[in-house]
PDB file of C-alpha atoms in Angstrom:
ATOM      1  CA  MET Z   1       1.079  39.036  -7.400  1.00  0.00           C
ATOM      2  CA  SER Z   2       4.549  38.275  -9.186  1.00  0.00           C
ATOM      3  CA  GLU Z   3       5.469  34.729 -10.462  1.00  0.00           C
ATOM      4  CA  SER Z   4       8.415  35.415  -7.759  1.00  0.00           C
ATOM      5  CA  GLN Z   5       6.371  35.854  -4.512  1.00  0.00           C
ATOM      6  CA  THR Z   6       3.827  33.111  -5.843  1.00  0.00           C
ATOM      7  CA  GLU Z   7       6.614  30.703  -6.391  1.00  0.00           C
ATOM      8  CA  ASP Z   8       7.789  32.115  -2.625  1.00  0.00           C
ATOM      9  CA  ASP Z   9       4.360  31.440  -1.342  1.00  0.00           C
ATOM     10  CA  LEU Z  10       4.180  28.041  -3.040  1.00  0.00           C
ATOM     11  CA  ASN Z  11       7.417  26.385  -1.373  1.00  0.00           C
ATOM     12  CA  GLU Z  12       6.510  28.303   2.029  1.00  0.00           C
ATOM     13  CA  LYS Z  13       3.137  26.253   2.060  1.00  0.00           C
ATOM     14  CA  VAL Z  14       5.103  22.906   0.513  1.00  0.00           C
ATOM     15  CA  GLU Z  15       7.671  23.019   4.059  1.00  0.00           C
ATOM     16  CA  GLU Z  16       4.270  23.754   6.215  1.00  0.00           C
ATOM     17  CA  LEU Z  17       2.762  20.594   5.010  1.00  0.00           C
ATOM     18  CA  GLU Z  18       6.252  19.180   4.904  1.00  0.00           C
ATOM     19  CA  ASN Z  19       6.613  20.089   8.576  1.00  0.00           C
ATOM     20  CA  LYS Z  20       3.111  19.077   9.829  1.00  0.00           C
ATOM     21  CA  ILE Z  21       3.794  15.209   8.026  1.00  0.00           C
ATOM     22  CA  GLU Z  22       6.816  15.244   9.985  1.00  0.00           C
ATOM     23  CA  ARG Z  23       5.059  16.183  13.372  1.00  0.00           C
ATOM     24  CA  ILE Z  24       2.489  13.672  12.368  1.00  0.00           C
ATOM     25  CA  ASP Z  25       5.055  10.915  12.066  1.00  0.00           C
ATOM     26  CA  GLU Z  26       6.571  12.028  15.638  1.00  0.00           C
ATOM     27  CA  ARG Z  27       3.409  11.680  17.111  1.00  0.00           C
ATOM     28  CA  THR Z  28       2.528   8.174  15.636  1.00  0.00           C
ATOM     29  CA  ASN Z  29       5.864   6.978  15.522  1.00  0.00           C
ATOM     30  CA  GLY Z  30       6.280   4.278  18.603  1.00  0.00           C
ATOM     31  CA  SER Z  31       2.231   3.041  18.176  1.00  0.00           C
ATOM     32  CA  ASN Z  32       2.087   2.497  14.559  1.00  0.00           C
ATOM     33  CA  GLN Z  33      -0.669  -0.525  13.293  1.00  0.00           C
ATOM     34  CA  ILE Z  34      -1.742  -0.779   9.699  1.00  0.00           C
ATOM     35  CA  ARG Z  35      -4.214  -3.960   8.232  1.00  0.00           C
ATOM     36  CA  ILE Z  36      -4.376  -4.115   4.329  1.00  0.00           C
ATOM     37  CA  GLN Z  37      -7.248  -6.802   3.194  1.00  0.00           C
ATOM     38  CA  ALA Z  38      -8.191  -7.717  -0.233  1.00  0.00           C
ATOM     39  CA  TYR Z  39     -10.647 -10.480  -0.402  1.00  0.00           C
ATOM     40  CA  ASP Z  40      -9.520 -13.444   1.529  1.00  0.00           C
ATOM     41  CA  LEU Z  41      -5.984 -12.045   1.992  1.00  0.00           C
ATOM     42  CA  SER Z  42      -4.913  -9.760   4.621  1.00  0.00           C
ATOM     43  CA  ILE Z  43      -1.611  -8.255   6.120  1.00  0.00           C
ATOM     44  CA  LYS Z  44      -1.213  -6.957   9.978  1.00  0.00           C
ATOM     45  CA  ALA Z  45       1.655  -5.337  11.031  1.00  0.00           C
ATOM     46  CA  SER Z  46       3.082  -3.055  13.766  1.00  0.00           C
ATOM     47  CA  SER Z  47       5.737  -1.186  14.586  1.00  0.00           C
ATOM     48  CA  GLU Z  48       7.361   1.115  17.312  1.00  0.00           C
ATOM     49  CA  GLU Z  49      10.160   2.786  15.214  1.00  0.00           C
ATOM     50  CA  THR Z  50       8.639   2.705  11.589  1.00  0.00           C
ATOM     51  CA  GLY Z  51       6.951   5.484  10.296  1.00  0.00           C
ATOM     52  CA  MET Z  52       3.626   5.368   8.990  1.00  0.00           C
ATOM     53  CA  ARG Z  53       4.276   5.748   5.330  1.00  0.00           C
ATOM     54  CA  GLU Z  54       7.098   3.425   5.889  1.00  0.00           C
ATOM     55  CA  LEU Z  55       5.009   0.565   6.518  1.00  0.00           C
ATOM     56  CA  LEU Z  56       2.334   1.558   4.696  1.00  0.00           C
ATOM     57  CA  SER Z  57       4.529   0.626   1.729  1.00  0.00           C
ATOM     58  CA  MET Z  58       5.947  -2.510   3.142  1.00  0.00           C
ATOM     59  CA  CYS Z  59       2.729  -4.282   3.836  1.00  0.00           C
ATOM     60  CA  SER Z  60       1.528  -2.965   0.340  1.00  0.00           C
ATOM     61  CA  ALA Z  61       4.308  -4.224  -1.739  1.00  0.00           C
ATOM     62  CA  GLU Z  62       3.676  -7.912   0.196  1.00  0.00           C
ATOM     63  CA  MET Z  63      -0.015  -7.585  -0.275  1.00  0.00           C
ATOM     64  CA  GLU Z  64       1.033  -7.226  -4.129  1.00  0.00           C
ATOM     65  CA  ASP Z  65       3.101 -10.072  -3.427  1.00  0.00           C
ATOM     66  CA  LEU Z  66       0.620 -12.254  -1.901  1.00  0.00           C
ATOM     67  CA  THR Z  67      -2.396 -11.665  -3.897  1.00  0.00           C
ATOM     68  CA  GLU Z  68       0.278 -12.377  -6.726  1.00  0.00           C
ATOM     69  CA  ARG Z  69       1.510 -15.862  -5.525  1.00  0.00           C
ATOM     70  CA  ALA Z  70      -2.631 -16.474  -4.664  1.00  0.00           C
ATOM     71  CA  LEU Z  71      -3.523 -16.027  -8.540  1.00  0.00           C
ATOM     72  CA  ILE Z  72      -1.090 -18.264  -9.544  1.00  0.00           C
ATOM     73  CA  GLY Z  73      -2.004 -20.842  -7.094  1.00  0.00           C
ATOM     74  CA  GLN Z  74      -5.987 -20.716  -8.338  1.00  0.00           C
ATOM     75  CA  TYR Z  75      -5.115 -21.001 -12.730  1.00  0.00           C
ATOM     76  CA  GLN Z  76      -2.919 -23.874 -10.979  1.00  0.00           C
ATOM     77  CA  GLU Z  77      -5.517 -25.591  -9.374  1.00  0.00           C
ATOM     78  CA  ILE Z  78      -7.532 -24.616 -12.467  1.00  0.00           C
ATOM     79  CA  GLU Z  79      -4.829 -26.791 -14.778  1.00  0.00           C
ATOM     80  CA  ARG Z  80      -4.662 -29.300 -11.976  1.00  0.00           C
ATOM     81  CA  GLU Z  81      -8.437 -30.284 -11.627  1.00  0.00           C
ATOM     82  CA  ASP Z  82      -8.898 -29.502 -15.827  1.00  0.00           C
ATOM     83  CA  LEU Z  83     -11.144 -27.228 -15.945  1.00  0.00           C
ATOM     84  CA  PHE Z  84     -10.713 -24.524 -18.733  1.00  0.00           C
ATOM     85  CA  GLY Z  85     -13.494 -26.436 -20.254  1.00  0.00           C
ATOM     86  CA  GLN Z  86     -15.541 -25.648 -17.949  1.00  0.00           C
ATOM     87  CA  ILE Z  87     -15.074 -22.159 -17.104  1.00  0.00           C
ATOM     88  CA  PHE Z  88     -13.882 -20.904 -20.085  1.00  0.00           C
ATOM     89  CA  GLY Z  89     -16.191 -23.176 -23.063  1.00  0.00           C
ATOM     90  CA  ASP Z  90     -14.618 -25.711 -24.648  1.00  0.00           C
ATOM     91  CA  ASP Z  91     -13.321 -24.645 -27.833  1.00  0.00           C
TER      92      ASP Z  91
END
């Protein structure tokens, strides 16, 4: 099998997979729902117009932002309660 033929076969398979993904997106368009949970934080989203990949991307970014804010809040609470010595040991 020549390199050109192998490349053509690979391109054909990639195109087939892209077509399958498009068909899946079309079938699920209108009823996409997603829920992401990390510890006690969760995000639920649904859309009739947005594709699943785009919905997941948006929710992932939002979850990252919420997680960061939650960690900052916990750190501020530790600081406010002056618990560093108890948690990390008195030095």
